[in-house]
Coordinates of C-alpha atoms in Angstrom, one line a residue:
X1 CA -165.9 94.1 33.6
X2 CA -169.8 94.4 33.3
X3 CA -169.5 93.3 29.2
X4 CA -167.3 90.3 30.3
X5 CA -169.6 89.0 33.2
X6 CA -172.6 89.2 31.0
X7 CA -171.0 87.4 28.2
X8 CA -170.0 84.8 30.8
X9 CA -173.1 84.0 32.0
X10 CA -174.1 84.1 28.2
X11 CA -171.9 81.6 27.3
X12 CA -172.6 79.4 30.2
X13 CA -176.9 79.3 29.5
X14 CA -176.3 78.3 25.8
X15 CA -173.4 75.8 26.3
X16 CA -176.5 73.8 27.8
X17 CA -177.7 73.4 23.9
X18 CA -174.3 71.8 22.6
X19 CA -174.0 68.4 21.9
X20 CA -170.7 66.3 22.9
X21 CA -168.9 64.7 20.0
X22 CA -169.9 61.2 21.2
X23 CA -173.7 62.6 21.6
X24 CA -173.6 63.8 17.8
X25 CA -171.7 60.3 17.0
X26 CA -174.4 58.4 18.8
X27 CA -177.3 60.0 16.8
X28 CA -178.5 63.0 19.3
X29 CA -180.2 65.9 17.5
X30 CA -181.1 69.4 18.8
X31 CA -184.3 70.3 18.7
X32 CA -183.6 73.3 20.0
X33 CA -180.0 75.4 18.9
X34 CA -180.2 77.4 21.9
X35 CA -180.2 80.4 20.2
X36 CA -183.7 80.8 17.9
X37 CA -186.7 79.1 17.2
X38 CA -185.1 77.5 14.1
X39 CA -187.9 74.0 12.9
X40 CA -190.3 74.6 15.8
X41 CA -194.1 76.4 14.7
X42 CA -195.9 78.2 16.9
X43 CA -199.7 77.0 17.4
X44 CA -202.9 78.8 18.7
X45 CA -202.8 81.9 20.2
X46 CA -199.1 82.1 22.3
X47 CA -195.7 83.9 21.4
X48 CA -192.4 82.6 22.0
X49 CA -188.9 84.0 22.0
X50 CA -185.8 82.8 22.5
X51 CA -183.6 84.5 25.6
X52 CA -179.9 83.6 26.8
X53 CA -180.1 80.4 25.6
X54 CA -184.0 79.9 26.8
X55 CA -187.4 79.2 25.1
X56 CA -189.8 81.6 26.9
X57 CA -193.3 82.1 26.0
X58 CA -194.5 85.6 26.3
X59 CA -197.6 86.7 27.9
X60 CA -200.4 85.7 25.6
X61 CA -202.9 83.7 24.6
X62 CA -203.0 79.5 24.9
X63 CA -201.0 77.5 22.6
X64 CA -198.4 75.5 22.2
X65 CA -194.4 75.3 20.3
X66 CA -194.4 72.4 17.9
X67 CA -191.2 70.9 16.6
X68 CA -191.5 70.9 13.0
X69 CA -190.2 66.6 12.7
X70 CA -191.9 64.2 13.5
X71 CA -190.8 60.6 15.7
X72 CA -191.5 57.8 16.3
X73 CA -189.4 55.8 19.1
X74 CA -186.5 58.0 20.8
X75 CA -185.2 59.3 23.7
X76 CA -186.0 63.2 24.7
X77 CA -184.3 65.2 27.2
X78 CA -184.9 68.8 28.0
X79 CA -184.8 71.0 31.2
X80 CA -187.8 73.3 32.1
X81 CA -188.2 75.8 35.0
X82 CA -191.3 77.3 37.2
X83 CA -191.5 80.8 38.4
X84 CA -194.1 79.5 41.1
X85 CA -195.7 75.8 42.4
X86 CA -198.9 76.7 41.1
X87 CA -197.5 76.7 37.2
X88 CA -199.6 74.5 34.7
X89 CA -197.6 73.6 31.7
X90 CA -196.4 70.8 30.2
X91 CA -194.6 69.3 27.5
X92 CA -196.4 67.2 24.3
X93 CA -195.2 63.9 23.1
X94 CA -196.1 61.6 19.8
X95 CA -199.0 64.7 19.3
X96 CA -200.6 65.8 15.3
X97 CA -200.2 68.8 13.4
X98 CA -204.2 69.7 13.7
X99 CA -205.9 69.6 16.8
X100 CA -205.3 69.4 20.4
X101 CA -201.9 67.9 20.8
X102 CA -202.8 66.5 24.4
X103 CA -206.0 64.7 22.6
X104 CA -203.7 62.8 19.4
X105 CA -200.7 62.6 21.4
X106 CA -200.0 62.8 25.2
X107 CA -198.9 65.6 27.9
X108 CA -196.3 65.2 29.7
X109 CA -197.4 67.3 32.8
X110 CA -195.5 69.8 34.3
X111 CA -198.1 71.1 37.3
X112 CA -197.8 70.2 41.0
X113 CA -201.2 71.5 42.0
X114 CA -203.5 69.4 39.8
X115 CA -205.7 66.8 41.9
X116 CA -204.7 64.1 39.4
X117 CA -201.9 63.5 36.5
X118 CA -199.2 65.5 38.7
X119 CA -196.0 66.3 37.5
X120 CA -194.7 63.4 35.7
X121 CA -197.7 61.7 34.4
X122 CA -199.2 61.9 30.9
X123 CA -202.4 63.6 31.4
X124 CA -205.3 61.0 31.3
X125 CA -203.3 57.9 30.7
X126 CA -200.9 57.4 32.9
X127 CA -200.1 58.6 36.3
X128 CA -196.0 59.4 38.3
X129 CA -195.2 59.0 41.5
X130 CA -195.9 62.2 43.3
X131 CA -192.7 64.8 42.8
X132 CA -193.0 68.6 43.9
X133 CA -190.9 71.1 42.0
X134 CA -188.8 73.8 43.3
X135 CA -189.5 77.1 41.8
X136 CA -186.7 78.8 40.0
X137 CA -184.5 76.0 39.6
X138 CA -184.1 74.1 36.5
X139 CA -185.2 70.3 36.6
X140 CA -184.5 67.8 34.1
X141 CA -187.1 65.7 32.4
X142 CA -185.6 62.3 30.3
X143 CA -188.4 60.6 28.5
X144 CA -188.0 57.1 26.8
X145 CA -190.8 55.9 24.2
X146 CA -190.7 52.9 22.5
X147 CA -193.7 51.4 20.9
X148 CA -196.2 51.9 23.4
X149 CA -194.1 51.9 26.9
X150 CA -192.9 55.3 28.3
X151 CA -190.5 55.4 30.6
X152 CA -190.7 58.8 32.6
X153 CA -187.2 60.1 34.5
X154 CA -187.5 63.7 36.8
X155 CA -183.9 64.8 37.9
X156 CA -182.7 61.6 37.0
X157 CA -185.1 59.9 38.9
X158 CA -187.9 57.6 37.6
X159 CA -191.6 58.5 38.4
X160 CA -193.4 56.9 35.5
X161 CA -193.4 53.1 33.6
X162 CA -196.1 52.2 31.8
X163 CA -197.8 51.3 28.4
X164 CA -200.2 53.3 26.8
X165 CA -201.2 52.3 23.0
X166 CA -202.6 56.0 21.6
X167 CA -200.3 57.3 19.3
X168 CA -197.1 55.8 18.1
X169 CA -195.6 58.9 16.0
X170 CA -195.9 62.5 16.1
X171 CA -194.2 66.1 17.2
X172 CA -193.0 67.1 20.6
X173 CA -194.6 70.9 21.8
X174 CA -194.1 72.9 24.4
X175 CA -197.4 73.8 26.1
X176 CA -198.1 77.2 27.5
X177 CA -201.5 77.9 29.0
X178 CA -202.5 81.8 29.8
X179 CA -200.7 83.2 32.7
X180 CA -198.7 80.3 33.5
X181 CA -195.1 80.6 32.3
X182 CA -192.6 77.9 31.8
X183 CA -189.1 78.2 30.6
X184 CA -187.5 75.4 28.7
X185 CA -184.3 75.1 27.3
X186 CA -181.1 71.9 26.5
X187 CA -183.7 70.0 24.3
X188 CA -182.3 67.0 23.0
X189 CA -183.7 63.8 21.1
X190 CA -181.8 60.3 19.9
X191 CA -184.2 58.1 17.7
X192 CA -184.4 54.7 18.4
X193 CA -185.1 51.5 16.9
X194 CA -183.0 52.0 13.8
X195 CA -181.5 49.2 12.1
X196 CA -178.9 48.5 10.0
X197 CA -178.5 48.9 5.9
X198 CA -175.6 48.4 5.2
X199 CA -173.9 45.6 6.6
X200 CA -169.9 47.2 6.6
X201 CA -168.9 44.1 4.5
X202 CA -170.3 44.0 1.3
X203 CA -172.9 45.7 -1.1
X204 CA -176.0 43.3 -0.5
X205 CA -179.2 45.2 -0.2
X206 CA -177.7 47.8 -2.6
X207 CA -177.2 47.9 -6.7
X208 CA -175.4 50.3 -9.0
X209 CA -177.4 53.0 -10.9
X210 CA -175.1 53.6 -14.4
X211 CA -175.7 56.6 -16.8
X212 CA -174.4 56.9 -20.1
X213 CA -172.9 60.5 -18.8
X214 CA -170.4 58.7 -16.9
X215 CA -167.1 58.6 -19.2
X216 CA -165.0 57.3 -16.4
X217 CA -168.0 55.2 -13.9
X218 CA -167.5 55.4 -10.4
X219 CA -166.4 52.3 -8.2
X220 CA -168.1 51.3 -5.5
X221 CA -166.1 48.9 -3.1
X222 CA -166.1 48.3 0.8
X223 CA -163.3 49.5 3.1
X224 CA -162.9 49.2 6.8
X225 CA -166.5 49.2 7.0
X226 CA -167.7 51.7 4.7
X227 CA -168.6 52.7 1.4
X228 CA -166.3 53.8 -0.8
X229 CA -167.1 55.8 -4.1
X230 CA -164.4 57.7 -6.6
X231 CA -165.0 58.6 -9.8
X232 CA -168.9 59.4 -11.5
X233 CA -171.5 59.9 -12.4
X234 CA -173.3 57.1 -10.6
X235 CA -175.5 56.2 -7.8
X236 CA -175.9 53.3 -5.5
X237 CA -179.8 52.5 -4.3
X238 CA -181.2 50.5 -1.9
X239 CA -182.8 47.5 -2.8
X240 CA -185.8 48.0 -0.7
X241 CA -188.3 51.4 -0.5
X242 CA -189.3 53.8 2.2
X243 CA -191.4 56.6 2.4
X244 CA -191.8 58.0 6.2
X245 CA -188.4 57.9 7.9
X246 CA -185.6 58.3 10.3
X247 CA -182.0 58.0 8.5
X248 CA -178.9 58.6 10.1
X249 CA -175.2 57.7 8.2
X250 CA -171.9 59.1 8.7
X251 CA -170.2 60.5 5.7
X252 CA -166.7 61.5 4.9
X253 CA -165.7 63.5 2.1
X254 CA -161.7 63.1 0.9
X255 CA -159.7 65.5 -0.7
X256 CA -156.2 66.6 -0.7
X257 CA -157.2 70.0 -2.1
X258 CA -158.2 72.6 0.0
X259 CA -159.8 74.4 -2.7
X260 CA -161.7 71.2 -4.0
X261 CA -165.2 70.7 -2.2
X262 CA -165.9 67.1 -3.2
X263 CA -169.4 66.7 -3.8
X264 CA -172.5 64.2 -3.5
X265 CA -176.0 63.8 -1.9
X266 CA -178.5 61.4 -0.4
X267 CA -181.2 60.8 -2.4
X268 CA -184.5 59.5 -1.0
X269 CA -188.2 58.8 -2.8
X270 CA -186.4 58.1 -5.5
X271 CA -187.6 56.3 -8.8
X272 CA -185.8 52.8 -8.3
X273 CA -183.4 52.1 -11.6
X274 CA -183.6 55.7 -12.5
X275 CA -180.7 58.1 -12.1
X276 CA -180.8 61.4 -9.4
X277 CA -184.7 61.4 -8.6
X278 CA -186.0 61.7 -5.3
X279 CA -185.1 64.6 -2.7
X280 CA -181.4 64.9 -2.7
X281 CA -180.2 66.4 1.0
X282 CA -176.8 67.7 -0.2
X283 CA -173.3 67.0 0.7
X284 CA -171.0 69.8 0.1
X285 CA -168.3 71.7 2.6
X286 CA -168.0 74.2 1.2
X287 CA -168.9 78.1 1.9
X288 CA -168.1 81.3 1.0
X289 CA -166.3 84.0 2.6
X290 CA -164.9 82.0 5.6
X291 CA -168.9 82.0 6.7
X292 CA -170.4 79.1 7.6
X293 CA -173.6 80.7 7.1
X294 CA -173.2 81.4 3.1
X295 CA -172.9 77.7 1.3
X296 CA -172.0 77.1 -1.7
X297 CA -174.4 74.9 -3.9
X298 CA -177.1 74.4 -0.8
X299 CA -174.4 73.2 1.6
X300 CA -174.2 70.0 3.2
X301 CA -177.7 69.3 4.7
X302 CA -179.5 71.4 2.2
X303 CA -182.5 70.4 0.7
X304 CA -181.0 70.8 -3.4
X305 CA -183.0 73.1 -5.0
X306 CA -185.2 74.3 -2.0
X307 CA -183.6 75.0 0.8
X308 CA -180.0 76.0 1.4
X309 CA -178.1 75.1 5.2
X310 CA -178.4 77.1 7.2
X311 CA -175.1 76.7 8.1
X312 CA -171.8 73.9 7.0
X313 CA -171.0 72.4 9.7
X314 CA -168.5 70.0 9.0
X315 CA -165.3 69.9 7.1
X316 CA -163.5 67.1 4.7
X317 CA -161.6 64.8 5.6
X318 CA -163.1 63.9 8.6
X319 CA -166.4 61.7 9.3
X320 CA -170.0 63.8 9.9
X321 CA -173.5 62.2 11.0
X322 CA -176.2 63.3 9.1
X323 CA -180.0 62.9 10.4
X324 CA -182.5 62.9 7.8
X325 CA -186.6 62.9 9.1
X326 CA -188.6 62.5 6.0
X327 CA -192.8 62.6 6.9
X328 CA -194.9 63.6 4.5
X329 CA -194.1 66.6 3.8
X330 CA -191.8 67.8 6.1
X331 CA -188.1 67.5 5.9
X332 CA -185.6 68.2 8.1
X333 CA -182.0 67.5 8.4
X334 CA -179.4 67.6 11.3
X335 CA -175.2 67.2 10.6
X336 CA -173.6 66.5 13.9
X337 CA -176.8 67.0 15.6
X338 CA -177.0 70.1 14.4
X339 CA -180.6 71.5 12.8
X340 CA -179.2 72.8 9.2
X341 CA -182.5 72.6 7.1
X342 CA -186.6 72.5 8.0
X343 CA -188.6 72.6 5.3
X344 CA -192.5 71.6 4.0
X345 CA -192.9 70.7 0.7
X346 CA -195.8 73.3 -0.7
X347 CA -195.5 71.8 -4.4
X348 CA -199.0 69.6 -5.6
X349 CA -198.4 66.2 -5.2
X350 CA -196.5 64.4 -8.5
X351 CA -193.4 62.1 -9.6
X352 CA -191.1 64.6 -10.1
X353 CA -189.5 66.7 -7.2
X354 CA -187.2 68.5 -10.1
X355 CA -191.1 69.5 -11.9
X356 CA -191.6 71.0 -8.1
X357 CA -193.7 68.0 -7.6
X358 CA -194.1 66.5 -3.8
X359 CA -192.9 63.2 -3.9
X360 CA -194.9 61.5 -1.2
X361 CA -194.5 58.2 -2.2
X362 CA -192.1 55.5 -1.2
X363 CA -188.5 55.2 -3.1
X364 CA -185.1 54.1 -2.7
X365 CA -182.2 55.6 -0.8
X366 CA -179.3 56.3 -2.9
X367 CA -176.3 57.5 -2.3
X368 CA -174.4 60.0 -4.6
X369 CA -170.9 59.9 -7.1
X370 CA -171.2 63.7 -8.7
X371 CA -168.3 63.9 -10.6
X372 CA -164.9 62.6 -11.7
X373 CA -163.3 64.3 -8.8
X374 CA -165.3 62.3 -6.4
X375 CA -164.1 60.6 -2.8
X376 CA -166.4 59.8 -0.4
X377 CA -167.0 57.2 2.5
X378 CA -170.4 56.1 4.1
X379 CA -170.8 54.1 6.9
X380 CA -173.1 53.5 10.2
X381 CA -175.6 53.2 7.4
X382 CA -179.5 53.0 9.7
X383 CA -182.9 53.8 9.2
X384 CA -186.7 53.8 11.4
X385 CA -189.6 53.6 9.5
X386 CA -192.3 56.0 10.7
X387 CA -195.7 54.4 11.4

């Protein structure tokens, strides 16, 4: 009774982290899996683990959890807890890589006691209503940024609206200062402002790739609002370039073989005119050994050639979001809002990513026909340059 009362209340802390099918539809991401420390870094001198479903920082020195991506305009939720009124933490928002993440971004305070920039308030720039916190219970924290207005929520309540004009992209962090514990834990983020690139009607803003490899050429055509490929070789490329990036598309991949994995990829940096160049983020259900956890070929959100999913999450036949944050050199990917692949790109910068080159550069977006056997769909096509 003792091993099914434990796994009860197991179940229940990280069923927090799940996203609903409608939040995965409508472009949520985890940030945080709810079970390890998968795309965050730790900076300075603090340790972190990863307990029933909550971050916890351990007792150490100063620092701070940063999420490996990088965004612009979005929508975070998360739910953080005190042991005590007198806790000083925090959480960081839009903050760099290098230095002190509440001096390039903003802190998002999580501290009753201070004599200014109480809970709510972004430390310096903008103050909240005054809130008080109860120890021990979890409270919920909703933060809207878009451009340079922040819109603040505590427990569903809203204690902050105002503009501040700092810093318009960067990582969200966790903040623990020496002695002062906070738990965190059901960290969510939807990007906003993307827009439209396909229109669901026709192919404008797009044109066909060919390659002389290609003895039957794939068709491209538009039904009920998406594209459709079958056949290849090919690729289909935007019109227009990007370099820094939020993409999110939904993806199907048709077969009426269980034991036939259709497969394809997204390209992005890519040369425009020339074929399969760029970073390809992999599409590919399939896995070995009835383990998610083993794909085949990189699995669908793998980086190709660098770093396999961590897991396959979704299965053919039926329609997946993918979340691709390109900045730099960081990459990561989401399917359903689920964090498959993290990675930073340690190759000198080039033209090549197949020469392990970092492409750094902006490119087109294309989208993938591998094979003869190919059958795919894309639709819900939308992207957010990063500033």
């Amino acid at each position: 009774m003792l091993r099914v009362l434990v796994c009860a209340v197991l179940s229940v802390a990280l069923a927090s982290a799940e996203l609903t099918p409608k939040e995965a539809a409508e472009g949520w991401v985890m940030l945080f899996d709810g079970e390890t420390l998968f795309g965050w870094t730790p900076e300075g001198g603090a340790k972190w683990r990863v307990d029933r479903g909550v971050i916890t920082p351990e007792q150490s020195e100063s620092g701070w959890l940063r999420h490996n991506a990088a965004f612009g305009d979005f929508i975070l939720h998360l739910e953080f807890r005190i042991p005590e009124a007198s806790t000083n933490s925090g959480v960081f928002l839009r903050s760099a890589k290098e230095g002190a993440p509440e001096t390039t971004g903003y802190e998002l305070q999580i501290w009753d006691q201070r004599p200014t920039y109480k809970t709510g308030s972004l430390v310096n720039h903008l103050e909240a209503k005054r809130v008080s916190l109860t120890p021990r219970k979890w409270h919920t924290y909703e933060v809207q940024a878009v451009g340079d207005r922040f819109i603040v929520k505590l427990d569903g309540k809203t204690v902050l609206d105002g503009r501040d004009r700092k810093s318009k992209v960067g990582h969200i962090g966790l903040q623990y200062n020496k002695d002062n514990p906070c738990e965190f834990r059901n960290i969510k983020l939807k990007p906003l402002g993307l827009q439209p690139i396909f229109n669901g009607k026709d192919l404008t803003g797009w044109r066909e790739v060919k390659t002389e490899r290609a003895k039957e050429p794939p068709v491209w055509s538009v039904k009920a609002g998406a594209i459709n490929v079958v056949k290849g070789p090919g690729q289909l490329e935007t019109e227009k370039i990007w370099d820094n990036f939020v993409l999110q598309l939904d993806v199907r991949t048709n077969t009426d073989n269980p034991k036939l994995n259709p497969n394809s990829g997204v390209f992005f940096r890519g040369t425009p005119g020339q074929f399969w160049t760029g970073y390809e983020s992999q599409i590919r259900n399939q896995y070995s050994d009835g383990d998610r956890t083993k794909p085949v070929d990189f699995g669908t959100g793998g980086i190709y050639r660098y770093q396999p999913a961590r897991r396959v999450v979704p299965d053919d036949n039926q329609f997946f979001t993918k979340t691709i944050v390109a900045r730099g050199r960081q990459i990561s990917v989401w399917v359903n809002g689920y964090p498959v692949s993290s990675w930073e790109d340690p190759n000198p910068e080039g033209e090549d990513v197949r020469k392990k080159q970092a492409v750094l550069k902006a490119g087109v977006i294309s989208l993938q026909a591998h094979d003869p056997t190919t059958n795919l769909d894309f639709k819900n096509i939308r992207i957010a340059p990063l500033p």
